[in-house]
Coordinates of C-alpha atoms in Angstrom, one line a residue:
Chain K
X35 CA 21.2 -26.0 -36.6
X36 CA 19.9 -27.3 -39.5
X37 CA 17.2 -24.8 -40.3
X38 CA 17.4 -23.1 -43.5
X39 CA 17.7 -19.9 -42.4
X40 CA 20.9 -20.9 -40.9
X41 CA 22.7 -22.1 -43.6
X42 CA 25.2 -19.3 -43.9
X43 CA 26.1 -19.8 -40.1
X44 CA 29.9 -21.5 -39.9
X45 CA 28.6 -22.6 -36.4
X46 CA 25.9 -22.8 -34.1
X47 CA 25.3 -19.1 -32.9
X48 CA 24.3 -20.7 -29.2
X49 CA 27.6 -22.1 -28.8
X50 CA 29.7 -19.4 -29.9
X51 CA 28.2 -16.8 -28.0
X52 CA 27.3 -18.4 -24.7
X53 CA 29.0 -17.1 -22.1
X54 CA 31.1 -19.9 -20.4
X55 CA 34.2 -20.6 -17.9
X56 CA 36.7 -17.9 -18.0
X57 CA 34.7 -15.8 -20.4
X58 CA 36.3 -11.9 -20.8
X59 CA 33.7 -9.9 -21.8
X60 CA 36.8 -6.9 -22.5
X61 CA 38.0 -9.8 -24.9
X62 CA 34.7 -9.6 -27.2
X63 CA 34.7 -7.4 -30.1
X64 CA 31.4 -5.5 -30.3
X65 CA 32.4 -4.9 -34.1
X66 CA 32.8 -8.5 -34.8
X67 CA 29.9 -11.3 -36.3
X68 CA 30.8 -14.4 -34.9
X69 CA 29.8 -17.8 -37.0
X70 CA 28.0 -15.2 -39.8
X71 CA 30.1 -15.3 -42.8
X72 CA 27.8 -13.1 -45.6
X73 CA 27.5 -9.8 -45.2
X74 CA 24.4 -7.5 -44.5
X75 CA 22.2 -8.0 -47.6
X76 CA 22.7 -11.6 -47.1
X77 CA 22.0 -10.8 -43.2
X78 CA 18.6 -9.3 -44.3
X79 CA 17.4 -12.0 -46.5
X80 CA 18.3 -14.7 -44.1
X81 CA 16.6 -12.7 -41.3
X82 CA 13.4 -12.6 -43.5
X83 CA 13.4 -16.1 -43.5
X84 CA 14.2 -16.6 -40.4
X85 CA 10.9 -14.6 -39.3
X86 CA 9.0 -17.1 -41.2
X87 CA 10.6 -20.2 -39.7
X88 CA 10.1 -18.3 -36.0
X89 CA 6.1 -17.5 -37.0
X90 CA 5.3 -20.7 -37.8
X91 CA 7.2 -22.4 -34.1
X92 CA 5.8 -19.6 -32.5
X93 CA 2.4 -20.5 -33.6
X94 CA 3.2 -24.4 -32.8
X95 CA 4.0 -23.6 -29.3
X96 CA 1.1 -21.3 -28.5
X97 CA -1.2 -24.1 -29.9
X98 CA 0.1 -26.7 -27.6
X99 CA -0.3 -24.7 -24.3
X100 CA -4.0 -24.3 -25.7
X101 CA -4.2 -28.4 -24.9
X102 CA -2.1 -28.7 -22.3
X103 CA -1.4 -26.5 -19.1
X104 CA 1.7 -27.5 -18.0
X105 CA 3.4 -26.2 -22.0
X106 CA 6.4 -24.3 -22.0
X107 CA 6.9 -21.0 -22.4
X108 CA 10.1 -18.7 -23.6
X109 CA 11.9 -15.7 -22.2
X110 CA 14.2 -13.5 -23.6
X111 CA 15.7 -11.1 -21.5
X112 CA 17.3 -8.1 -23.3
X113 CA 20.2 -6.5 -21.5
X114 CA 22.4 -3.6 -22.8
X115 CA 23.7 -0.3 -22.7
X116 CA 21.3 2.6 -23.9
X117 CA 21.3 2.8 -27.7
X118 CA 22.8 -1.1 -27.8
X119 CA 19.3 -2.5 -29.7
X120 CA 16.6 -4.0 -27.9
X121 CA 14.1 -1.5 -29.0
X122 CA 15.3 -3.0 -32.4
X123 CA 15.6 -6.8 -31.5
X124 CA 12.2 -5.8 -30.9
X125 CA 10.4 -4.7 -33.7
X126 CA 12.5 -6.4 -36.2
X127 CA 12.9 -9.8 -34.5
X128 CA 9.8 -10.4 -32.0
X129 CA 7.7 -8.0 -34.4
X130 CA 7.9 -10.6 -37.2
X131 CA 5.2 -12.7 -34.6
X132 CA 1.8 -12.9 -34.0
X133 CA 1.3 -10.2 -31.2
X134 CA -1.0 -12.4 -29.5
X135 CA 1.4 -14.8 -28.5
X136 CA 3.9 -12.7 -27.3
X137 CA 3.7 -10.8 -23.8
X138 CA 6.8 -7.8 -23.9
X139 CA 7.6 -6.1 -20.4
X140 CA 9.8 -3.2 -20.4
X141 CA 11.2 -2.8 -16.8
X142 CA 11.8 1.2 -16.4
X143 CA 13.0 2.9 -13.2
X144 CA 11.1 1.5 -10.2
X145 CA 8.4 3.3 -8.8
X146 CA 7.9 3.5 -5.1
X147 CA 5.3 0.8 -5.0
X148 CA 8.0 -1.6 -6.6
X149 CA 11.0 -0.3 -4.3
X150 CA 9.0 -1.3 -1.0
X151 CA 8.8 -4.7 -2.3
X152 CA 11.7 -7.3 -2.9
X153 CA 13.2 -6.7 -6.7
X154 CA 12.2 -9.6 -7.7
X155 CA 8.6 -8.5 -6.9
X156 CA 7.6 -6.6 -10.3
X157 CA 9.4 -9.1 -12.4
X158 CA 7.4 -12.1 -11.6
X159 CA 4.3 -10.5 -12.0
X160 CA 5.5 -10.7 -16.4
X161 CA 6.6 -14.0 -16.8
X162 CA 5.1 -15.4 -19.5
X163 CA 2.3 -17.9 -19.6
X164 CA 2.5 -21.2 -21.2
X165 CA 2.9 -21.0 -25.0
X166 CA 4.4 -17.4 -25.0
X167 CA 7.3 -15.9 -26.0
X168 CA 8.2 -13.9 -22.8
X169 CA 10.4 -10.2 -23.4
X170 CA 12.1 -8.3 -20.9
X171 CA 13.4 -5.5 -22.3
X172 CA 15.6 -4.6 -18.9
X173 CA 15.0 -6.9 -16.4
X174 CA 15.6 -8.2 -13.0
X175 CA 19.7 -7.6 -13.7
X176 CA 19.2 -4.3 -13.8
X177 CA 19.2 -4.8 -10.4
X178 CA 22.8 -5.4 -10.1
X179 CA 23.9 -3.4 -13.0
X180 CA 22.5 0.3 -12.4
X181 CA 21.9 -0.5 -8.6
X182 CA 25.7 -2.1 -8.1
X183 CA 27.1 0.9 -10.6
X184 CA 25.1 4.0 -9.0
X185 CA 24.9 2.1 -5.5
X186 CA 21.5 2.3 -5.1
X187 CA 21.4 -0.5 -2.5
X188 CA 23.7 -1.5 -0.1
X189 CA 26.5 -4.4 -0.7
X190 CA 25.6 -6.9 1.2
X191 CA 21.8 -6.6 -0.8
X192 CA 23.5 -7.0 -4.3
X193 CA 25.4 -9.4 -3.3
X194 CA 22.2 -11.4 -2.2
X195 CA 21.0 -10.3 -5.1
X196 CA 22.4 -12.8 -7.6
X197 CA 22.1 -15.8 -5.8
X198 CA 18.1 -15.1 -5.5
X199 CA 18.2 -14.6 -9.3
X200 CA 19.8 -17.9 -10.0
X201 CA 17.1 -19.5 -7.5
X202 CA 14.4 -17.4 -9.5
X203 CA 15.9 -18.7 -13.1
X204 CA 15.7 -22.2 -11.4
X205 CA 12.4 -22.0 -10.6
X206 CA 10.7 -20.7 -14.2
X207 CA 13.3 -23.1 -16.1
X208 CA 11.5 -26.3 -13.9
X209 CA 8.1 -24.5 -15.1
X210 CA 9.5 -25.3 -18.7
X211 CA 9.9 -21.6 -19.5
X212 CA 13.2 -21.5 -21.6
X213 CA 15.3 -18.5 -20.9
X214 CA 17.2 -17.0 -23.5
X215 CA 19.5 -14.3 -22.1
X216 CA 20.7 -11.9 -23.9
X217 CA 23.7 -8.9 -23.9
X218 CA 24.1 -6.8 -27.0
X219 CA 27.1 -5.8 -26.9
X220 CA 28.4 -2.4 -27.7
X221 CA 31.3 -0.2 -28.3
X222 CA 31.5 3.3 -26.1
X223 CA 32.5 4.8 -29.6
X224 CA 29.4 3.3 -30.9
X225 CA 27.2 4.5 -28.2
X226 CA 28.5 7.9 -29.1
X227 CA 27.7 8.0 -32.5
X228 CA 24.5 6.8 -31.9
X229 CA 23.7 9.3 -29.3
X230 CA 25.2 11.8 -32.3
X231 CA 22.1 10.7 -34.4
X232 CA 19.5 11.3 -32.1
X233 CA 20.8 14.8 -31.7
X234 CA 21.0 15.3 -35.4
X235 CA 17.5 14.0 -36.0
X236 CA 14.2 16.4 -34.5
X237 CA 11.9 12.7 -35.4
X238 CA 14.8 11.4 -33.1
X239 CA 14.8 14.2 -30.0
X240 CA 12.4 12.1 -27.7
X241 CA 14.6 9.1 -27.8
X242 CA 17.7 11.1 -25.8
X243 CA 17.8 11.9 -22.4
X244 CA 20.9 14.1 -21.4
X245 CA 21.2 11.8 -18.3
X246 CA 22.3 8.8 -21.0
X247 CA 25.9 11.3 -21.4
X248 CA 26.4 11.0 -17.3
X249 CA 25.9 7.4 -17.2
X250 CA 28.5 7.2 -20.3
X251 CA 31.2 8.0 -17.9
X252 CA 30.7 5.7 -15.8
X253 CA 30.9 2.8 -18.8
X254 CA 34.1 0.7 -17.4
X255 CA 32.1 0.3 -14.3
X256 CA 29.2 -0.9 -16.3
X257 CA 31.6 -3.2 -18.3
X258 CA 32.7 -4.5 -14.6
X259 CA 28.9 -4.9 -13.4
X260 CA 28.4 -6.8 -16.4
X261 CA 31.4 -9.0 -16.3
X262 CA 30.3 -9.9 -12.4
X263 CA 26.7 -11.0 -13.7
X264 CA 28.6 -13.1 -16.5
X265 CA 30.7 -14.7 -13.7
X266 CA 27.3 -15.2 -10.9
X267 CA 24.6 -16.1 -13.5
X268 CA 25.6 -17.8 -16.1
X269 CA 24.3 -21.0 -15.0
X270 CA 23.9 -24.3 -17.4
X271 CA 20.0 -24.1 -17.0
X272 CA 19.9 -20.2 -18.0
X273 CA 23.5 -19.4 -19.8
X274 CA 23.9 -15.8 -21.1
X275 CA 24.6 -14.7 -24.9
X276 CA 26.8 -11.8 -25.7
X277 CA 25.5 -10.8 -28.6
X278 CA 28.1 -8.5 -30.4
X279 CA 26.1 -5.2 -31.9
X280 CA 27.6 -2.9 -33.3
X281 CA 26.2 -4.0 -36.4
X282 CA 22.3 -4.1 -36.0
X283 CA 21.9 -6.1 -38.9
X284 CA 24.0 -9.0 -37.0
X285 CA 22.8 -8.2 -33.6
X286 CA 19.3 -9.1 -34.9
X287 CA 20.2 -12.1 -37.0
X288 CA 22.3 -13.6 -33.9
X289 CA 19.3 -13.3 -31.5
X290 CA 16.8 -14.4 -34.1
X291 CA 19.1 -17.2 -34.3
X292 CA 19.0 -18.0 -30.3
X293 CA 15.4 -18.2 -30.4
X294 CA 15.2 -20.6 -33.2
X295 CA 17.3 -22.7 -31.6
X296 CA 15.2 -22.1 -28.3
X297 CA 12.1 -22.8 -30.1
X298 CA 13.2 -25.9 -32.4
X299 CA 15.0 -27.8 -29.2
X300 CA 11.3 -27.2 -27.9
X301 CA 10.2 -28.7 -31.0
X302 CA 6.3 -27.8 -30.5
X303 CA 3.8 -29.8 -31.7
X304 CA 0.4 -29.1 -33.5
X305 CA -1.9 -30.9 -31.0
X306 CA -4.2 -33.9 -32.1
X307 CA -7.6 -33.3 -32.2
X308 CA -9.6 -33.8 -28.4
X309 CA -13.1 -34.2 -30.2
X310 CA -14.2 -36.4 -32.9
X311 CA -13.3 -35.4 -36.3
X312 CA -16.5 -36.9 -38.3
X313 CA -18.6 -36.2 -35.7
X314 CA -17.9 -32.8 -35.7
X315 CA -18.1 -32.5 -39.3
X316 CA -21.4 -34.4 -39.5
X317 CA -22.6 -31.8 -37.0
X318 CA -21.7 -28.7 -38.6
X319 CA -22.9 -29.8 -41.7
X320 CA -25.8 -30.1 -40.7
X321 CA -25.8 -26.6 -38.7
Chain F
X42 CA -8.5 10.5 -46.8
X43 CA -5.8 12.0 -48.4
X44 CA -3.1 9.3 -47.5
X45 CA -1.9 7.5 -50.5
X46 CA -2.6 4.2 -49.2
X47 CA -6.1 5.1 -49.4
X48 CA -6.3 6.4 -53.0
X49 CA -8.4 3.5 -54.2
X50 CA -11.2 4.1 -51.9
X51 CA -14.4 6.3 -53.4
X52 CA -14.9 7.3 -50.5
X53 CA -14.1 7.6 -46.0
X54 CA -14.6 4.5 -45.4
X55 CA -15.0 5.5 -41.7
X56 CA -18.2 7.5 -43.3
X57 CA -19.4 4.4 -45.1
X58 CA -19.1 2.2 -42.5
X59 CA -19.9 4.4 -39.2
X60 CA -23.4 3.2 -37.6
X61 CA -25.5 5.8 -37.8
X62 CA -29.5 6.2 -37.2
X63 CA -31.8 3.6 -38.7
X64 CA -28.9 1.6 -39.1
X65 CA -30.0 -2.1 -39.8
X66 CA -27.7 -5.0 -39.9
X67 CA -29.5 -7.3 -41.5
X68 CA -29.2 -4.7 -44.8
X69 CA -25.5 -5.3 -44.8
X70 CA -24.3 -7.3 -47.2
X71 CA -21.1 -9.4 -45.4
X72 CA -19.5 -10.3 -48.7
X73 CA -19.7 -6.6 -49.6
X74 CA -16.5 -4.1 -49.8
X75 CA -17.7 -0.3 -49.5
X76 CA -15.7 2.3 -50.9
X77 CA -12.9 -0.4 -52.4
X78 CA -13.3 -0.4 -55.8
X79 CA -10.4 -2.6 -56.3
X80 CA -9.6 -6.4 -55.6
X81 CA -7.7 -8.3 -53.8
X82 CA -4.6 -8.3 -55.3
X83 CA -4.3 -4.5 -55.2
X84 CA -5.6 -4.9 -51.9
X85 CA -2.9 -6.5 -50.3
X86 CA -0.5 -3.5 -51.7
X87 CA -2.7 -0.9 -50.4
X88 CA -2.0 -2.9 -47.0
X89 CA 1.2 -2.8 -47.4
X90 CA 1.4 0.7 -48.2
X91 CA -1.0 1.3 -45.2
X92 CA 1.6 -0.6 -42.9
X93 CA 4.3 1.9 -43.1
X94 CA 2.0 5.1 -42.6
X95 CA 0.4 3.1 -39.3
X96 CA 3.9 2.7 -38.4
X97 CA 4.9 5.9 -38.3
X98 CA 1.5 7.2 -37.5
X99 CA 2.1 4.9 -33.9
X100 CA 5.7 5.9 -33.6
X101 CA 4.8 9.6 -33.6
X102 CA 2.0 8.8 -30.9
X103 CA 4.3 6.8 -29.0
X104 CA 6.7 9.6 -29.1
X105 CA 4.2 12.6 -27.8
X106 CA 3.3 10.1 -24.9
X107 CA 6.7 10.4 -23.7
X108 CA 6.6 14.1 -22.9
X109 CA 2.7 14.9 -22.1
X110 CA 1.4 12.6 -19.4
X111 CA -2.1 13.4 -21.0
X112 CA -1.3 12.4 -24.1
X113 CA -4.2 10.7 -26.4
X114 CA -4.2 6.8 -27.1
X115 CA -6.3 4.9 -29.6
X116 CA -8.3 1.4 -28.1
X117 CA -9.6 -0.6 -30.8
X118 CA -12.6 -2.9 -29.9
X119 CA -13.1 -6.2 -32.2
X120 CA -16.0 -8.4 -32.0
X121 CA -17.7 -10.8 -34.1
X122 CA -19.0 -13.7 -34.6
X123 CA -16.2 -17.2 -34.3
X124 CA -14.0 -17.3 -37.0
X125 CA -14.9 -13.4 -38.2
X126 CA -11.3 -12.9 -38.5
X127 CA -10.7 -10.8 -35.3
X128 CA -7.4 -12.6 -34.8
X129 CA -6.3 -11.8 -38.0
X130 CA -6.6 -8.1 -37.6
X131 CA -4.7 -8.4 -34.7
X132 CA -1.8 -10.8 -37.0
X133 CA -1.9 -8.4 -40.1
X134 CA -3.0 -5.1 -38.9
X135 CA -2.2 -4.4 -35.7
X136 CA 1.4 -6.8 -36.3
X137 CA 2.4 -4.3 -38.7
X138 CA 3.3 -2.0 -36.3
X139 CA 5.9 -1.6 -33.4
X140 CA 5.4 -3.9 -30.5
X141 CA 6.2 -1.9 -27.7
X142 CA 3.5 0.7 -28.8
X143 CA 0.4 -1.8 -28.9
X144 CA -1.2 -3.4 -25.8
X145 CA -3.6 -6.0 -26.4
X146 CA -6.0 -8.1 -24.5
X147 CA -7.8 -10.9 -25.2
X148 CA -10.9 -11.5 -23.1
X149 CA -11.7 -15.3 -22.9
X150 CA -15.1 -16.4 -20.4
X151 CA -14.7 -14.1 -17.2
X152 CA -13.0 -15.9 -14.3
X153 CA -14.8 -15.9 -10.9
X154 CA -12.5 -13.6 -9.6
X155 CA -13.3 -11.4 -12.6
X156 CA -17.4 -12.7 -11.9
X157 CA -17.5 -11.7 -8.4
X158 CA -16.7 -8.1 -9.8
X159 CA -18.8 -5.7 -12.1
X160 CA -18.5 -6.9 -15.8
X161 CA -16.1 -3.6 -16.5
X162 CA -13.7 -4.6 -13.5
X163 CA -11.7 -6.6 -16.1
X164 CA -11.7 -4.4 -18.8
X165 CA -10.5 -1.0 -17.1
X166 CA -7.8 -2.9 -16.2
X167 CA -7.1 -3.0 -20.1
X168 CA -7.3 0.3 -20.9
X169 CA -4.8 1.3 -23.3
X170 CA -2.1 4.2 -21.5
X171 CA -1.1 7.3 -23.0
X172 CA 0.8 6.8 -26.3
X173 CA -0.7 3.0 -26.9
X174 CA -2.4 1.8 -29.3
X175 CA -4.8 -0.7 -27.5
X176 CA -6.8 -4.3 -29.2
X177 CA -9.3 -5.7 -26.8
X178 CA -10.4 -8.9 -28.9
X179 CA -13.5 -9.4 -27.5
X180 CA -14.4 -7.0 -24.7
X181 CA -17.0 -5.3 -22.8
X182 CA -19.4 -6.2 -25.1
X183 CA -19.7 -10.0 -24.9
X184 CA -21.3 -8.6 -21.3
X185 CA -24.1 -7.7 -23.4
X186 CA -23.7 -10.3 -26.6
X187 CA -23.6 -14.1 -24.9
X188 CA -24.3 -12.5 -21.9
X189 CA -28.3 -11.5 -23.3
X190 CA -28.2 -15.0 -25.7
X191 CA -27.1 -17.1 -23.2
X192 CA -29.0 -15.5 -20.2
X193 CA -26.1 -15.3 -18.4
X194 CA -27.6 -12.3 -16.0
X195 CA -31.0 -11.2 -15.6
X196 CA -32.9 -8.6 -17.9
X197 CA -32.7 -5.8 -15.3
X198 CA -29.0 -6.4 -15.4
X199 CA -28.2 -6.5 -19.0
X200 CA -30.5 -3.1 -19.4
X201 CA -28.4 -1.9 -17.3
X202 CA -25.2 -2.5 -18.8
X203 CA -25.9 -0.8 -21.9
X204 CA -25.8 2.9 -20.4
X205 CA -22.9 1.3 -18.1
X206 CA -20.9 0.7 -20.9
X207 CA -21.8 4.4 -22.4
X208 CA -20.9 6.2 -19.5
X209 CA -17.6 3.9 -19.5
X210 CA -16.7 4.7 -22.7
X211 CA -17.8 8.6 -22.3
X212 CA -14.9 8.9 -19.5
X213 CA -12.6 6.9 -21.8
X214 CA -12.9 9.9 -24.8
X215 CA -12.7 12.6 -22.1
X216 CA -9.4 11.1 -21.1
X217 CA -8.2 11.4 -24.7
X218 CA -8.4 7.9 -25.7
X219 CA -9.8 7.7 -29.5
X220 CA -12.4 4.6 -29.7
X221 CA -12.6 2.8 -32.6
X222 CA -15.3 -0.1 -32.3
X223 CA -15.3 -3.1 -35.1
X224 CA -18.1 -5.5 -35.7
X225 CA -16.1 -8.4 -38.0
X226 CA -19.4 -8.8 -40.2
X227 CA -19.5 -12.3 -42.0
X228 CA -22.1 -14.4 -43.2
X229 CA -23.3 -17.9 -41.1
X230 CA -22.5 -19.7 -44.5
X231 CA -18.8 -18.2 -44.4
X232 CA -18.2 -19.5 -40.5
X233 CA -19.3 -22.6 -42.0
X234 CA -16.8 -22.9 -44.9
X235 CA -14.2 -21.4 -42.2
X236 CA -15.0 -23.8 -38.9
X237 CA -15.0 -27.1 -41.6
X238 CA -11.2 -25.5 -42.9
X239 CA -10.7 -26.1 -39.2
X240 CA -12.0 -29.4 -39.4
X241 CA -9.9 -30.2 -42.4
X242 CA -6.5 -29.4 -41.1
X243 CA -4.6 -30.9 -38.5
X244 CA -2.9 -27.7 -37.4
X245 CA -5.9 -25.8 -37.4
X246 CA -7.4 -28.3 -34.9
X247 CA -6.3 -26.5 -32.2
X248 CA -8.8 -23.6 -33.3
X249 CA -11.8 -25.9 -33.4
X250 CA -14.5 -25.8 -30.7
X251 CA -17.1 -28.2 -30.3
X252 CA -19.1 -25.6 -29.0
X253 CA -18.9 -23.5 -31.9
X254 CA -21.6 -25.0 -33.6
X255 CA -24.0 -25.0 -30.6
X256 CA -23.5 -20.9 -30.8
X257 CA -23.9 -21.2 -35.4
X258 CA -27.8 -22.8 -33.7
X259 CA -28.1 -19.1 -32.0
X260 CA -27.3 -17.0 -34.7
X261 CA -30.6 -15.0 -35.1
X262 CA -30.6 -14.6 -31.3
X263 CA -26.9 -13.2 -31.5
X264 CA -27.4 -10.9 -34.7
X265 CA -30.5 -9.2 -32.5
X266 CA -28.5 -8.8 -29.8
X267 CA -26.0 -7.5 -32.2
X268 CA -28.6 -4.7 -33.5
X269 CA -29.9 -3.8 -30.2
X270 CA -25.5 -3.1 -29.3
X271 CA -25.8 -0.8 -32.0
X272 CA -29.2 0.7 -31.3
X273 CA -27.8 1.6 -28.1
X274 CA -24.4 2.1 -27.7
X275 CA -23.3 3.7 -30.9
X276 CA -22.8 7.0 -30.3
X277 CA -21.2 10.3 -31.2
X278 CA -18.2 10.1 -29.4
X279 CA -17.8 6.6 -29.9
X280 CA -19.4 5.2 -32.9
X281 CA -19.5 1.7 -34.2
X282 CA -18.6 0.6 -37.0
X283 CA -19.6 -2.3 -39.4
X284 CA -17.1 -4.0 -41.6
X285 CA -18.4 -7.2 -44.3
X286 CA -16.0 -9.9 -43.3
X287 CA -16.4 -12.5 -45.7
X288 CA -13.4 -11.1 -47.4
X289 CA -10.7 -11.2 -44.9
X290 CA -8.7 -8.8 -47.3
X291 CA -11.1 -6.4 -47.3
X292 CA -11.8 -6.3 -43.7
X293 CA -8.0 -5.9 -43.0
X294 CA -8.0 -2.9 -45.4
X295 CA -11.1 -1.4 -43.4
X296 CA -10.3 -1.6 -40.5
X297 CA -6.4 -0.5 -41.1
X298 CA -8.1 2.9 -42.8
X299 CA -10.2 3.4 -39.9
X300 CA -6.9 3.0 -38.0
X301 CA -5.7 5.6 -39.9
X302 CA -8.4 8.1 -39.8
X303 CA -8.4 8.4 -36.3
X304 CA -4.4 8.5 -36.1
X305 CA -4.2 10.9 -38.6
X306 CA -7.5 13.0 -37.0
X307 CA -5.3 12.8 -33.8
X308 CA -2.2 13.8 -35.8
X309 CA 0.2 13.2 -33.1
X310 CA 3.9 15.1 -33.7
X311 CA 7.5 14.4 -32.5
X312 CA 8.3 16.4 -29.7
X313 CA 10.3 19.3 -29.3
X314 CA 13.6 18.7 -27.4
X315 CA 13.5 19.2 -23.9
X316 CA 17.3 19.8 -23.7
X317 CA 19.2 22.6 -25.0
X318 CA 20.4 20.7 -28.6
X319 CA 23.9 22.1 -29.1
X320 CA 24.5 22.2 -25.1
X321 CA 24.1 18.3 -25.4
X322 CA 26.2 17.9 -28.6
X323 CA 29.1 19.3 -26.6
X324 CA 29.0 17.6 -23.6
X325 CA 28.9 14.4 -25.9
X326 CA 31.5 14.9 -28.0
X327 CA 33.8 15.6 -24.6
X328 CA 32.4 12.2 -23.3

């Protein structure tokens, strides 16, 4: 982490929010801003120049894949609670990108065409190509989160469920697609507040669904689900982050951070010319 | 035009730059800026202003979509010549706003799967949804553009296309979705000075095409076939319109306003709740 964007960091945000052996996700507090010792007008400036230092390797990668087939790609997958942030990681985070190198799929309740095929099924079809970034906001773990929680399959089906998803992982990390994995991490008290707003706000209504209040009783559950993907799927190719976010401003710093460090251990390069350089410009000067 | 990002125009520039009869593109001057009386400087504030209405212009259409299945979308069609700047419309524009509200397609040389299909196979799979704001870069239209220069199908065929491509875009509008259709405008002595840049730079290598200056040998052939796109295909529901490109400033502002002139002629709104409001701030605060 030597990028200087990062300079206020006390530690490398990859290491101190992977999620490793014996990790609690009860002992995380969603209040808390791990390795960030400034505050949020710092947290906005050094999120600014972040987004430059994430255009410009965003732009490097995309350029290599132009040259070479085999380039690697990113993924970050955006897990959470309703209200935790992705809509926000986003717009404030991938937003700061060229749109045309970024490919965003947000995975809603299946349809029926989706449900008669495996659940792994829709998910392939949006993995990104070479010299993408790659979004999933909700993914394949939903899978196991809502469908363990609400028991929308049966047992033994989850429980097949997260072996297949390490085998998937495996398979798009030997394409070269790094996968950045990401919880943001709320508070039920949080949640609630949040939920307040939209019902304060009419510019807010269409973002609340009164089935988000149901599913709010059923949050230790959720907290379980989540803990069990921790424990199956946290694998050394495709570790998860737990992103703590009850402060937006950090949320979006820490996963701006991730992919920095995603996109600088890529370390994309421009590529060399394939033609002759004189020979094109003798050409087109003459044109 | 009563927004006040668009106070320094003299006039619509959707009026001033619409294709209308007797239009002639050899009459338009590419290093022109109609209606913007300003430079560039002030320019690039105007943008800026411009962002934060198309934001909210895209949330609020965004929004609608999620209650009204027939809710209107907006598909913006770029073309121009290499180097025009269609990319950067897409960067600086289009980048401007919320992700997850734009879906955009590039359309590179057609596949043979996309070959052994008619020439709008492709594209309708492309077609913006309800509540998008869609960017084909390239699109139907190099059918009918490399595809009469190049000879790439036979006379009958292209003649054909034309009312194709009308009756295409005639179901499109009765769907709801709002057409905007750019022509990137610059001069064959500004590619020049832009494709030697690209010459000049290692990392713009990348961008540089050999080919390119085999199509600068066609340019008369492609400006006809530019005219005859406009003689035929420019039509009431779904104009074209011309926008001088040599200044990339200005063609951002141009194209942003006419962005915003069909947003704002749409004038999407937030939706009403469907939920009874203070039924749903009870059951949360017991949650």
């Amino acid at each position: 982490m030597t990028a200087k964007s990062q300079k206020h960091w006390t530690g490398d945000p990859a290491d101190l929010l992977r999620v490793g052996q014996g990790f609690r996700l009860a002992d995380v507090d969603p209040d808390a801003k791990p390795g960030y010792t400034k505050g949020k007008k710092r947290g906005a400036e050094d999120l600014s120049a972040g987004a430059d230092e994430l255009d410009e390797l965003q732009e490097r990668l995309y350029a290599q894949s132009r040259v070479d087939d085999g380039s690697p790609a990113v993924l970050l997958v955006l897990q959470g609670m309703d209200t935790a942030g992705k809509g926000g990681i986003v717009r404030h985070v991938i937003g700061a990108v060229d749109p045309q190198g970024v490919s965003l799929a947000a995975f809603k309740k299946p349809t029926p065409e989706e449900l008669a095929h495996d659940f792994l099924w829709r998910v392939e079809k949006h993995v990104p190509q070479p010299g993408f970034i790659g979004v999933f906001d909700r993914s394949h773990y939903e899978d196991v989160l809502i469908g363990r929680v609400r028991h929308l399959a049966d047992d033994a089906e989850i429980e097949r469920r997260y072996g297949a998803i390490n085998a998937f992982e495996k398979g798009l990390v030997d394409r070269g697609i790094r996968i950045v994995k990401v919880m943001l991490h709320i508070s039920s008290d949080e949640q609630k507040a949040r939920l307040a707003e939209r019902l304060d706000r009419p510019d807010k209504y269409w973002k609340y669904n009164p089935a988000d209040v149901d599913e709010r009783a059923l949050w230790p559950q959720y907290m379980d689900a989540y803990q069990t993907v921790f424990d199956r799927t946290s694998t050394p190719d495709a570790p998860w982050f737990v992103v703590p976010a009850d402060r937006k401003w950090y949320a979006r710093l820490a996963v701006q951070a991730l992919l920095l460090d995603a996109l600088e251990d890529i370390d994309p390069q421009w590529p060399a010319a394939d033609f002759d350089v004189a020979v094109e410009k003798a050409r087109l000067a003459a044109s």
